[in-house]
Amino acid sequence: MNVLIIDACTSDKSRTRGLAEYLRKRTKENADIIRLYDDKPYSLDEEMLKKRDMAIGENDFSDNMFRFAKQFAKADTVIVAAPYWDLSFPAVLKQYIEAINVCGLTFKYSDNGMPVSLSNAKRLIYITTAGGYIASDEFGFGYIKGVMEMFYGVKDYDYIKAEGLDIIGADVDGILKNAREEIDKISI
Ligand SMILES: Cc1cc2nc3c(=O)[nH]c(=O)nc-3n(C[C@H](O)[C@H](O)[C@H](O)COP(=O)(O)O)c2cc1C
């Protein structure tokens, strides 16, 4: 098993990271961790897009910009740890998705225009914490699940969420304990 933890958390005090760490300690396998605020994915501006399209056209993935995609392609279990921000997740995670979705490297298009995975991903575990209540699962977890399913054929997923943490008087320890109990049910 090849586990990759994609960490879009801002600090060591992050409760989301705390839950991901709890899961990591339970995994029987070693996990690769990418901390997106330490190793920030590039922004696809005009220059980068041109450079990237040229490399894709030449089927030459030697540039360092493809390191995100190459690391992702090896993982069969993908764990995403992302706090709930502005109804979804931090922007750095969207940039990461743009960095890993590389046609010819992590996926290709079939003759009828549908994405076909060239990656190993089989399973997604999405972990989030929210200050209030998650308005719609579609915008955060649902988006990542959609990308994983559409591009990589991932159908096996778990969704761990701890909500209401910033509400005055919230039983923060109790909420996080419940989330850890949900994590205990995941076999990995
Ligand atoms: C930039 C920003 C945006 C946020 N947006 C929301 C939001 O839309 N809804 C919500 O319930 N909480 C929101 N929060 C609160 C966080 O979801 C909450 O504090 C979360 O537990 C932070 O995770 P962390 O401890 O892993 O950093 C936001 C926090 C920040 C810093």
JSON list of C-alpha atoms in Angstrom, two decimals, residues 54-63 66:
[
{"chain": "A", "resi": 54, "resn": "MET", "atom": "CA", "xyz": [4.76, 22.53, -24.22]},
{"chain": "A", "resi": 55, "resn": "ALA", "atom": "CA", "xyz": [6.13, 19.80, -21.93]},
{"chain": "A", "resi": 56, "resn": "ILE", "atom": "CA", "xyz": [2.89, 17.82, -22.21]},
{"chain": "A", "resi": 57, "resn": "GLY", "atom": "CA", "xyz": [2.99, 18.22, -26.01]},
{"chain": "A", "resi": 58, "resn": "GLU", "atom": "CA", "xyz": [6.54, 16.84, -26.07]},
{"chain": "A", "resi": 59, "resn": "ASN", "atom": "CA", "xyz": [5.68, 14.11, -23.55]},
{"chain": "A", "resi": 60, "resn": "ASP", "atom": "CA", "xyz": [8.59, 15.36, -21.46]},
{"chain": "A", "resi": 61, "resn": "PHE", "atom": "CA", "xyz": [7.77, 15.33, -17.75]},
{"chain": "A", "resi": 62, "resn": "SER", "atom": "CA", "xyz": [11.32, 15.91, -16.50]},
{"chain": "A", "resi": 63, "resn": "ASP", "atom": "CA", "xyz": [10.64, 19.44, -15.21]},
{"chain": "A", "resi": 66, "resn": "PHE", "atom": "CA", "xyz": [5.70, 17.66, -12.37]}
]
